[in-house]
Amino acid sequence: MPRSVRIGCYSAFWGDSVSAARQLVEAEDAQLDYLVADYLAEVTMGLLARNYKFPVHGKPGVGYISEFLSLVLAPLLDAILKKKVKVIANAGGLDPIGLKELIEAHARKVGLADQVKVAAVFGDDLLDRQDIFLQSNIARGFDPLNGVGQEEEILRSPNELLSLNAYTGAAPIAEALKRGANIIVTGRCVDSAAVVGPLAFEFGWDLSSLKDSDILDCVASASLIGHILECGAQATGGNFTDWKLSAFSRYGGWANMGYPIATVHEDGSAIISKPEKTGGLVTRDSVAEQIMYEVLDPANYILPDVVIDLTKVRLTQVAPEQVMVQGVKGKPPTPWLKCTAIAHQGFRINADLLVWGNEAESKAFALGSAIIERTNNVIFSTYQGKVPPIHKSDTNILIVGSDHSVSQFSPTISSTTREVVLRVWAKHSDKAALNILGQEVSSLVTSSAPGITVFATGRPKSGPNLLAASILVDRKHVLPKLLVGGCNNVIEVPFQLEGCQPIDPSATAVTFSPRLAGPIVRSAPRSIFREHNRIKLIDVAIGRSGDKGDNANVAIIARHPDYYPFLLDQVTPQAIYGTLGHLL
């Protein structure tokens, strides 16, 4: 049994830097045991499914992330095998078996088939069981604080469901490692499973021991480490409140961002670091921000393998660019598994225009309104009322430079502002009708005001409008499966059912419903230091926000314990909604 295991993460999403995997594999001080990656944001499964439903230029798409092979494994396979690094990624998407076969074909082509044993984890795709879930009434909505909500409407909606995938856990990955796999591709497993699986395998943790508090604490610790790593450079200075510390850090800053490495011990404690001579930073603040990313209730962070209690976590700066993570507590998982449903809800289009000169904001708003009105006029004349116009509620005029994204309470931009970007967005059930908007945008360049140009190389085109929703399914209805190497026998890795428990909502959780509360009146915040001295929130706190499909959090972390009571008093759900509610 190893004294410690080193795991590095090179990808936070499909589209992360192509240099990150090479950095972690080739850095002399990295010395990885495992290289992991997260490719699947919540909506990515829908994008992969869309490739099947709406092929580009008639070319059929694939259900997996082929760049996992072309950009990572193919160029680095020799080094990965030489250094005996095992690779785990959820790049399988909707077709982990297809990606497994693609990797095996490449290994044969380059003469390395005898050194590669690829496993595919699947069983998360529940799309063909939608009707069963409806008939059996076993699907529920996801409640951010209580876990189980009411029935989820997306399963009954008239919109076409493109994908429905459950978040599976770490047990299939651990089983694949036991069977000798050194490359593992999965479908929609929970992000942290790529870290929990190898740690359970290496340290001999029994993931089915849901009544063993020591095991639960270890699994919770491993899950938190996976949570810290899974967004790549967000733990090492990316998306960081004090961004200048990261941007202008030594060794190139953002241009040479270091990606995170966790050195994990058997008790679940870990040190977060990054390769030497890379940009970014690893501090208590950078790690704390990432810990709170996407967390809806710090006392109950719900995952398939465990429920994490983050309220006693300790972060210690043990050396420059090294932070120790300790104190994580675990609770038994709930009987439910979160699933993400992606539906096709009509079509959408957006057009971007640069507007400059005198009264740029007023000019942009008039332009956006004219584009929508002209489009509806053409729709009517073309279809003679047989196709409805674009409804006002299905449009948005966004003027970047007018503080629209910052706050509905921000002062109106000065008439002296001389440059803004106009985005006109619309959705509609009819693709052809919506494309009329794309046709009409360019005409306004010569039939409106001076100082306007279109940000495009051609006419804007409509595309599918995707709707995401989180639902819950009883875990007994989800069966993870496994294929390893050349063996065609499907291995079933069922979830542990005995010992699962519903959560108790955190005693400190505060609920607020804008639908019931009425209009929000923004009051002036009270001073932290003097009665008449107002300071910026950023001066006393750092923060991180993240989304899980149709749910998002705003996490605020006090820069000093003395500030915490004031933040509780002033940074309330009502205040957040009053500032950002217009974006919902």
XYZ file of C-alpha atoms in Angstrom:
584
model
C 0.000 0.000 0.000
C 1.520 3.375 -1.011
C 2.175 6.074 1.575
C 0.823 8.702 -0.811
C -0.671 8.993 -4.290
C -0.073 11.886 -6.706
C -2.876 12.930 -9.029
C -2.864 15.772 -11.546
C -5.799 17.223 -13.486
C -5.322 18.778 -16.922
C -8.867 19.616 -18.042
C -11.773 21.478 -16.460
C -14.035 21.195 -19.498
C -14.068 20.334 -23.186
C -11.935 23.167 -24.555
C -9.305 23.557 -21.826
C -5.678 24.222 -22.809
C -4.035 21.618 -25.049
C -0.744 22.287 -23.228
C -1.937 21.261 -19.761
C -1.625 17.480 -20.127
C 1.895 17.787 -21.525
C 2.860 20.076 -18.643
C 1.769 17.539 -16.030
C 3.199 14.509 -17.812
C 6.580 16.003 -18.700
C 7.313 18.156 -15.625
C 10.207 16.510 -13.784
C 8.764 17.318 -10.368
C 5.202 16.185 -11.157
C 5.880 12.455 -10.719
C 2.244 11.549 -11.227
C 0.606 8.249 -10.465
C -2.636 9.337 -12.142
C -3.589 11.895 -14.771
C -7.292 12.800 -14.720
C -9.563 15.091 -16.698
C -13.101 16.439 -16.703
C -14.578 17.109 -20.145
C -18.293 17.151 -19.373
C -19.989 20.330 -18.257
C -23.703 19.830 -17.603
C -24.785 20.906 -21.076
C -21.985 19.036 -22.901
C -24.010 15.812 -23.018
C -26.693 17.737 -24.863
C -24.130 19.125 -27.302
C -22.872 15.611 -28.015
C -26.445 14.392 -28.476
C -27.155 17.339 -30.761
C -24.399 16.117 -33.086
C -26.507 13.024 -33.667
C -29.803 14.883 -34.060
C -28.506 17.866 -36.053
C -25.381 16.777 -37.989
C -23.266 19.544 -39.503
C -23.195 19.441 -43.327
C -24.759 15.985 -43.167
C -21.707 14.534 -41.429
C -22.703 12.265 -38.531
C -21.196 13.178 -35.192
C -19.726 10.995 -32.495
C -20.886 10.673 -28.918
C -17.462 11.012 -27.313
C -14.700 13.627 -27.084
C -12.340 12.513 -29.852
C -9.819 15.212 -28.865
C -8.992 13.108 -25.801
C -7.150 10.822 -28.198
C -5.939 13.292 -30.828
C -4.687 16.027 -28.470
C -3.704 14.070 -25.342
C -3.203 10.329 -25.651
C -1.757 10.147 -29.157
C 1.060 12.687 -28.647
C 1.784 11.677 -25.035
C 1.171 7.929 -24.978
C 4.856 6.969 -25.055
C 5.668 9.229 -22.090
C 2.547 8.152 -20.182
C 3.430 4.469 -20.527
C 7.116 5.018 -19.795
C 6.297 6.851 -16.556
C 3.551 4.315 -15.698
C 0.918 7.013 -15.325
C -2.681 5.803 -15.369
C -5.200 8.032 -17.160
C -8.862 8.540 -16.198
C -11.256 10.849 -18.067
C -14.993 11.197 -18.607
C -14.339 11.837 -22.301
C -16.567 8.881 -23.211
C -19.615 11.142 -23.088
C -22.530 9.280 -24.654
C -20.351 6.500 -26.091
C -17.549 5.346 -23.761
C -17.322 2.004 -25.565
C -16.810 3.773 -28.892
C -13.976 5.835 -27.426
C -12.444 2.703 -25.869
C -12.386 1.046 -29.288
C -10.880 4.162 -30.889
C -8.050 4.225 -28.328
C -7.381 0.510 -28.767
C -7.226 0.942 -32.549
C -4.654 3.709 -32.130
C -2.577 1.587 -29.743
C -2.507 -1.220 -32.311
C -1.554 1.221 -35.054
C 1.488 2.518 -33.137
C 2.548 -0.887 -31.834
C 1.648 -0.309 -28.175
C -1.403 -2.550 -27.868
C 0.383 -4.933 -25.506
C 1.024 -2.066 -23.058
C -2.457 -0.549 -23.089
C -5.507 -1.914 -21.278
C -8.508 0.336 -21.778
C -11.678 0.229 -19.688
C -15.030 1.840 -20.463
C -17.498 2.739 -17.709
C -21.097 3.110 -18.876
C -24.656 2.600 -17.680
C -25.354 6.270 -16.938
C -27.484 6.843 -20.057
C -31.147 6.657 -19.011
C -32.778 8.240 -22.059
C -34.517 5.061 -23.207
C -36.102 4.707 -19.751
C -37.819 8.100 -19.654
C -41.300 6.589 -20.040
C -40.639 4.048 -17.283
C -39.609 6.814 -14.894
C -42.793 8.737 -15.673
C -45.082 5.734 -15.308
C -43.434 4.609 -12.080
C -43.293 8.140 -10.639
C -39.703 7.554 -9.490
C -38.126 10.759 -10.815
C -38.078 13.926 -8.733
C -36.873 17.477 -9.087
C -33.600 18.520 -7.474
C -33.917 20.803 -4.444
C -30.602 22.603 -3.776
C -31.024 22.495 0.016
C -33.298 19.547 0.735
C -32.120 17.222 -2.004
C -35.463 15.791 -3.129
C -37.984 18.169 -4.656
C -41.300 17.814 -6.469
C -41.847 16.033 -9.780
C -39.595 17.393 -12.526
C -41.619 18.849 -15.379
C -38.963 18.452 -18.086
C -39.771 14.745 -18.415
C -43.398 15.604 -19.271
C -42.702 18.658 -21.418
C -43.391 18.602 -25.174
C -39.755 19.449 -25.860
C -37.632 16.666 -27.344
C -35.352 15.156 -24.703
C -31.848 14.805 -26.163
C -30.049 13.235 -23.218
C -30.740 11.971 -19.711
C -27.666 10.871 -17.786
C -27.115 9.906 -14.166
C -24.015 10.904 -12.237
C -22.377 7.594 -11.355
C -19.751 7.146 -8.654
C -16.227 5.867 -8.119
C -16.799 2.120 -7.647
C -16.635 1.184 -11.373
C -13.353 3.077 -11.743
C -11.848 1.311 -8.730
C -13.020 -2.025 -10.154
C -11.437 -1.253 -13.536
C -8.122 -0.536 -11.812
C -8.356 -3.820 -9.909
C -8.683 -5.547 -13.281
C -5.510 -3.945 -14.586
C -6.794 -1.044 -16.678
C -4.334 1.800 -17.212
C -6.626 4.008 -19.327
C -10.230 4.458 -18.185
C -12.905 6.395 -20.059
C -16.326 7.008 -18.568
C -19.636 8.551 -19.433
C -21.387 10.989 -17.104
C -19.755 10.079 -13.797
C -19.507 12.663 -11.039
C -16.393 14.823 -11.487
C -14.761 13.713 -8.240
C -15.040 9.993 -9.105
C -11.901 10.210 -11.248
C -9.994 10.908 -8.013
C -12.007 8.839 -5.516
C -11.763 5.704 -7.671
C -7.964 5.475 -7.774
C -7.601 6.450 -4.107
C -10.082 3.768 -3.036
C -8.128 1.272 -5.140
C -4.706 2.330 -3.874
C -5.633 2.565 -0.184
C -8.076 -0.339 -0.100
C -11.119 1.680 0.968
C -14.381 -0.261 0.770
C -16.804 2.111 -0.933
C -19.748 -0.026 0.171
C -19.005 0.539 3.891
C -21.599 3.258 4.372
C -21.816 2.671 8.129
C -18.072 3.027 8.748
C -17.460 6.648 9.775
C -13.708 6.400 9.148
C -14.266 5.170 5.587
C -16.890 7.860 5.014
C -14.442 10.538 6.165
C -11.748 9.191 3.830
C -14.149 9.049 0.889
C -15.367 12.561 1.707
C -11.771 13.807 1.810
C -10.999 12.141 -1.511
C -14.177 13.612 -2.989
C -13.177 17.090 -1.857
C -9.733 16.633 -3.412
C -11.455 15.579 -6.615
C -13.666 18.652 -6.389
C -10.605 20.880 -5.987
C -8.792 19.282 -8.931
C -11.653 18.810 -11.383
C -11.715 22.399 -12.612
C -8.029 22.419 -13.442
C -6.399 25.811 -13.060
C -9.301 27.199 -11.014
C -7.430 25.802 -7.996
C -4.152 27.420 -9.027
C -5.169 31.024 -9.626
C -7.692 30.774 -12.436
C -11.042 32.540 -12.011
C -9.503 34.083 -8.890
C -10.865 37.190 -7.140
C -7.402 38.699 -6.646
C -6.640 38.129 -10.298
C -3.550 40.330 -10.525
C -1.675 37.995 -8.164
C -2.225 35.241 -10.701
C -1.952 37.225 -13.933
C 1.433 38.707 -13.027
C 2.830 35.777 -11.052
C 6.301 34.445 -11.731
C 7.064 32.178 -14.674
C 4.609 33.697 -17.108
C 1.392 34.151 -15.155
C -1.709 33.294 -17.141
C 0.321 32.513 -20.261
C 1.941 29.571 -18.455
C -0.674 28.544 -15.883
C 0.283 25.662 -13.652
C -2.299 22.894 -13.353
C -3.089 21.306 -9.982
C -1.510 18.254 -8.385
C -2.745 16.588 -5.198
C -0.481 14.452 -3.040
C -2.994 12.383 -1.072
C -2.296 10.344 2.061
C -4.156 7.283 3.312
C -6.075 9.288 5.928
C -7.498 11.498 3.168
C -5.393 14.569 3.905
C -3.713 16.098 0.886
C -1.323 18.778 -0.276
C -2.363 20.811 -3.315
C 0.500 22.061 -5.496
C 1.464 22.667 -9.128
C 4.566 21.983 -11.236
C 7.580 24.162 -10.544
C 8.283 27.144 -12.776
C 4.666 27.549 -13.877
C 2.401 30.561 -13.521
C -0.524 31.005 -11.201
C -0.467 30.410 -7.462
C -1.522 27.901 -4.815
C -2.654 29.699 -1.662
C -5.272 29.217 1.016
C -7.468 31.710 -0.817
C -7.145 30.089 -4.246
C -7.958 26.660 -2.808
C -10.759 28.020 -0.593
C -12.447 29.626 -3.576
C -12.391 26.372 -5.524
C -13.703 24.405 -2.539
C -16.809 26.606 -2.549
C -17.281 26.394 -6.327
C -20.772 25.046 -7.133
C -21.413 24.139 -3.462
C -25.042 24.861 -2.563
C -24.947 23.852 1.130
C -21.468 23.582 2.725
C -22.791 21.179 5.361
C -24.335 18.893 2.738
C -22.433 18.681 -0.542
C -24.281 15.756 -2.130
C -22.331 13.291 -4.293
C -23.088 9.707 -5.391
C -20.501 8.176 -3.036
C -20.865 10.405 0.017
C -22.342 13.614 1.416
C -19.526 15.994 2.357
C -19.559 18.292 5.377
C -17.199 21.165 4.575
C -17.829 23.178 7.719
C -14.702 21.946 9.544
C -12.221 21.953 6.655
C -8.788 23.337 7.530
C -6.417 24.872 4.987
C -2.758 25.353 5.899
C -0.071 27.003 3.779
C 2.696 24.469 4.463
C 5.138 25.913 1.899
C 5.122 28.330 -1.029
C 2.640 26.982 -3.608
C 1.584 24.145 -1.278
C -1.659 24.003 0.722
C -2.628 21.194 3.103
C -6.328 20.205 3.109
C -7.664 18.460 6.232
C -10.728 18.078 8.431
C -13.293 16.821 5.945
C -16.204 14.835 7.369
C -18.414 12.406 5.494
C -22.017 11.253 5.769
C -23.781 8.363 4.000
C -25.005 9.182 0.487
C -28.683 9.720 -0.215
C -30.860 7.093 -1.941
C -31.093 9.391 -4.965
C -28.763 10.057 -7.884
C -28.684 13.373 -9.647
C -29.297 13.266 -13.391
C -29.004 15.989 -15.991
C -31.719 16.185 -18.622
C -31.094 18.171 -21.798
C -34.073 19.014 -24.001
C -34.348 20.613 -27.433
C -36.641 23.635 -27.063
C -36.937 25.286 -30.446
C -34.101 27.343 -31.917
C -32.063 30.373 -30.954
C -29.972 33.007 -32.680
C -27.778 35.896 -31.632
C -26.209 38.732 -33.569
C -23.384 40.928 -32.301
C -22.715 44.439 -33.557
C -20.090 47.016 -32.609
C -21.650 50.442 -32.149
C -19.509 53.536 -31.681
C -19.704 57.310 -31.880
C -21.835 59.821 -30.010
C -24.623 58.381 -27.818
C -23.489 54.846 -28.551
C -25.748 53.230 -25.937
C -28.926 54.949 -27.097
C -28.025 54.160 -30.678
C -27.486 50.473 -29.814
C -30.818 50.129 -28.022
C -32.695 51.708 -30.917
C -30.846 49.410 -33.308
C -31.671 46.268 -31.319
C -35.344 47.195 -31.109
C -35.464 47.884 -34.846
C -33.874 44.523 -35.703
C -36.542 42.621 -33.773
C -39.433 44.728 -35.089
C -38.219 44.510 -38.686
C -37.784 40.741 -38.342
C -41.364 40.346 -37.151
C -42.607 42.476 -40.045
C -40.831 40.207 -42.529
C -42.106 37.071 -40.762
C -45.666 38.358 -41.118
C -45.300 39.316 -44.783
C -43.598 36.007 -45.598
C -45.958 33.654 -43.779
C -49.151 35.751 -43.764
C -49.810 35.046 -40.104
C -49.315 31.271 -40.357
C -46.098 31.554 -38.303
C -46.270 33.643 -35.120
C -43.897 36.574 -34.591
C -40.999 36.396 -32.153
C -42.534 37.094 -28.748
C -41.003 39.895 -26.723
C -40.302 37.516 -23.818
C -38.224 35.385 -26.193
C -35.837 38.226 -27.029
C -33.067 40.039 -25.240
C -31.177 43.199 -26.089
C -27.858 43.217 -24.260
C -25.614 46.260 -24.454
C -22.122 45.409 -23.251
C -20.647 48.565 -21.792
C -23.885 49.730 -20.165
C -23.468 47.692 -16.949
C -26.390 45.429 -17.922
C -24.599 42.344 -16.585
C -23.424 44.067 -13.407
C -26.598 45.292 -11.756
C -30.058 46.593 -12.465
C -29.261 49.310 -9.911
C -26.145 50.590 -11.708
C -26.425 54.151 -12.944
C -27.314 54.682 -16.588
C -24.225 54.906 -18.731
C -23.135 58.392 -19.655
C -24.119 59.753 -23.042
C -20.415 60.371 -23.585
C -19.727 56.620 -23.840
C -18.517 56.199 -27.384
C -18.321 52.427 -27.864
C -20.547 49.480 -26.894
C -21.277 45.993 -28.188
C -24.893 45.170 -28.982
C -26.096 41.571 -28.754
C -29.570 40.771 -30.029
C -30.796 37.337 -28.947
C -34.018 35.565 -29.819
C -35.605 32.118 -29.771
C -38.474 30.671 -31.783
C -40.024 27.317 -32.615
C -39.492 27.843 -36.363
C -35.874 27.777 -37.546
C -36.566 29.410 -40.911
C -38.476 32.265 -39.313
C -35.647 32.834 -36.867
C -33.076 32.940 -39.668
C -34.882 35.997 -41.002
C -33.359 37.887 -38.084
C -29.910 36.834 -39.292
C -30.755 38.102 -42.767
C -32.027 41.466 -41.562
C -29.110 42.353 -39.261
C -26.719 43.448 -42.006
C -29.305 45.661 -43.681
C -29.344 47.960 -40.655
C -25.714 48.918 -41.323
C -26.895 51.085 -44.223
C -30.426 51.854 -43.055
C -29.843 53.092 -39.513
C -27.138 55.201 -37.855
C -23.444 55.654 -38.665
C -20.783 53.886 -36.635
C -22.108 50.304 -36.815
C -20.466 47.071 -37.942
C -21.449 43.417 -37.631
C -19.178 41.117 -35.575
C -19.346 38.198 -38.000
C -17.827 36.847 -41.199
C -21.289 36.034 -42.523
C -24.942 36.091 -41.611
C -25.800 34.873 -38.110
C -27.411 31.429 -38.215
C -29.879 29.868 -35.836
C -29.123 26.710 -33.898
C -30.902 24.383 -31.478
C -31.938 25.940 -28.174
C -31.012 23.566 -25.345
C -32.751 23.472 -21.970
C -31.044 21.827 -18.966
C -32.678 20.552 -15.792
C -31.472 18.546 -12.805
C -33.615 15.629 -11.685
C -33.239 12.838 -9.151
C -33.668 9.105 -9.754
C -33.592 6.391 -7.101
C -30.130 4.818 -7.334
C -31.560 1.308 -7.438
C -32.726 2.067 -10.989
C -29.195 2.882 -12.234
C -26.706 0.080 -12.923
C -23.114 1.113 -13.768
C -21.307 -1.293 -16.089
C -17.763 -1.940 -17.182
C -15.798 -3.345 -20.116
C -12.084 -3.954 -19.568
C -9.460 -4.715 -22.212
C -10.230 -7.324 -24.845
C -12.791 -9.125 -22.694
C -16.332 -8.697 -24.010
C -17.977 -9.733 -20.757
C -19.909 -6.803 -19.288
C -19.132 -6.356 -15.591
C -21.936 -4.924 -13.478
C -20.972 -2.698 -10.539
C -24.243 -1.990 -8.706
C -24.620 0.840 -6.233
C -24.619 0.071 -2.539
C -28.198 0.606 -1.351
C -28.120 -0.363 2.318
C -27.024 2.502 4.534
C -28.084 5.378 2.272
C -29.831 8.174 4.154
C -31.743 11.342 3.302
C -30.002 14.536 4.320
C -31.026 16.901 7.080
C -30.941 20.497 5.804
C -28.196 22.579 7.355
C -29.293 24.495 10.449
C -27.659 27.628 9.049
C -29.326 27.443 5.637
C -31.569 30.394 4.798
C -34.193 30.056 2.081
C -35.562 32.921 0.025
C -38.095 32.790 -2.798
C -38.218 35.874 -5.035
C -41.604 34.725 -6.348
C -43.096 35.048 -2.857
C -41.115 38.011 -1.568
C -42.309 40.659 -4.008
C -40.101 43.474 -5.329
C -36.661 43.910 -3.808
C -35.686 47.316 -2.478
C -31.961 47.729 -2.236
C -30.944 49.427 0.990
C -27.604 51.051 1.584
C -25.261 48.632 3.382
C -24.135 49.506 6.859
C -20.476 50.218 7.367
C -18.141 47.573 8.696
C -15.762 50.107 10.207
C -17.535 53.460 10.586
C -21.149 54.528 10.470
C -20.744 56.654 7.349
C -17.931 54.836 5.551
C -18.925 52.478 2.731
C -16.403 49.974 1.399
C -16.415 47.516 -1.462
C -17.292 43.881 -0.853
C -14.082 42.833 -2.618
C -12.061 44.616 0.080
C -13.381 42.313 2.808
C -14.209 39.117 0.920
C -13.285 36.854 -1.951
C -15.798 34.826 -3.925
C -16.486 32.125 -6.470
C -19.612 31.249 -8.412
C -20.361 28.090 -10.334
C -23.300 26.416 -12.001
C -24.593 22.878 -12.034
C -26.848 23.099 -15.050
C -29.939 24.976 -13.921
C -28.583 25.689 -10.411
C -25.794 28.078 -9.478
C -24.188 29.341 -6.303
C -22.550 32.572 -5.202
C -19.966 31.800 -2.513
C -18.598 34.631 -0.369
C -15.514 34.010 1.814
C -14.408 36.510 4.464
C -10.826 37.731 4.154
C -10.641 37.786 7.961
C -12.807 36.062 10.601
C -13.738 39.454 12.065
C -15.560 40.339 8.842
C -17.744 37.230 8.813
C -20.626 38.522 11.011
C -20.941 41.641 8.871
C -21.050 39.569 5.693
C -23.809 37.391 7.154
C -25.734 40.529 8.040
C -25.356 42.334 4.718
C -24.673 39.826 1.930
C -28.077 38.170 2.167
C -29.978 36.161 -0.465
C -32.248 39.171 -0.858
C -29.269 41.440 -1.537
C -27.833 39.042 -4.113
C -31.187 38.747 -5.854
C -31.624 42.495 -5.762
C -28.332 42.889 -7.602
C -28.447 39.991 -10.058
C -32.114 39.011 -10.244
C -32.611 40.715 -13.603
C -30.346 38.103 -15.183
C -32.608 35.197 -14.179
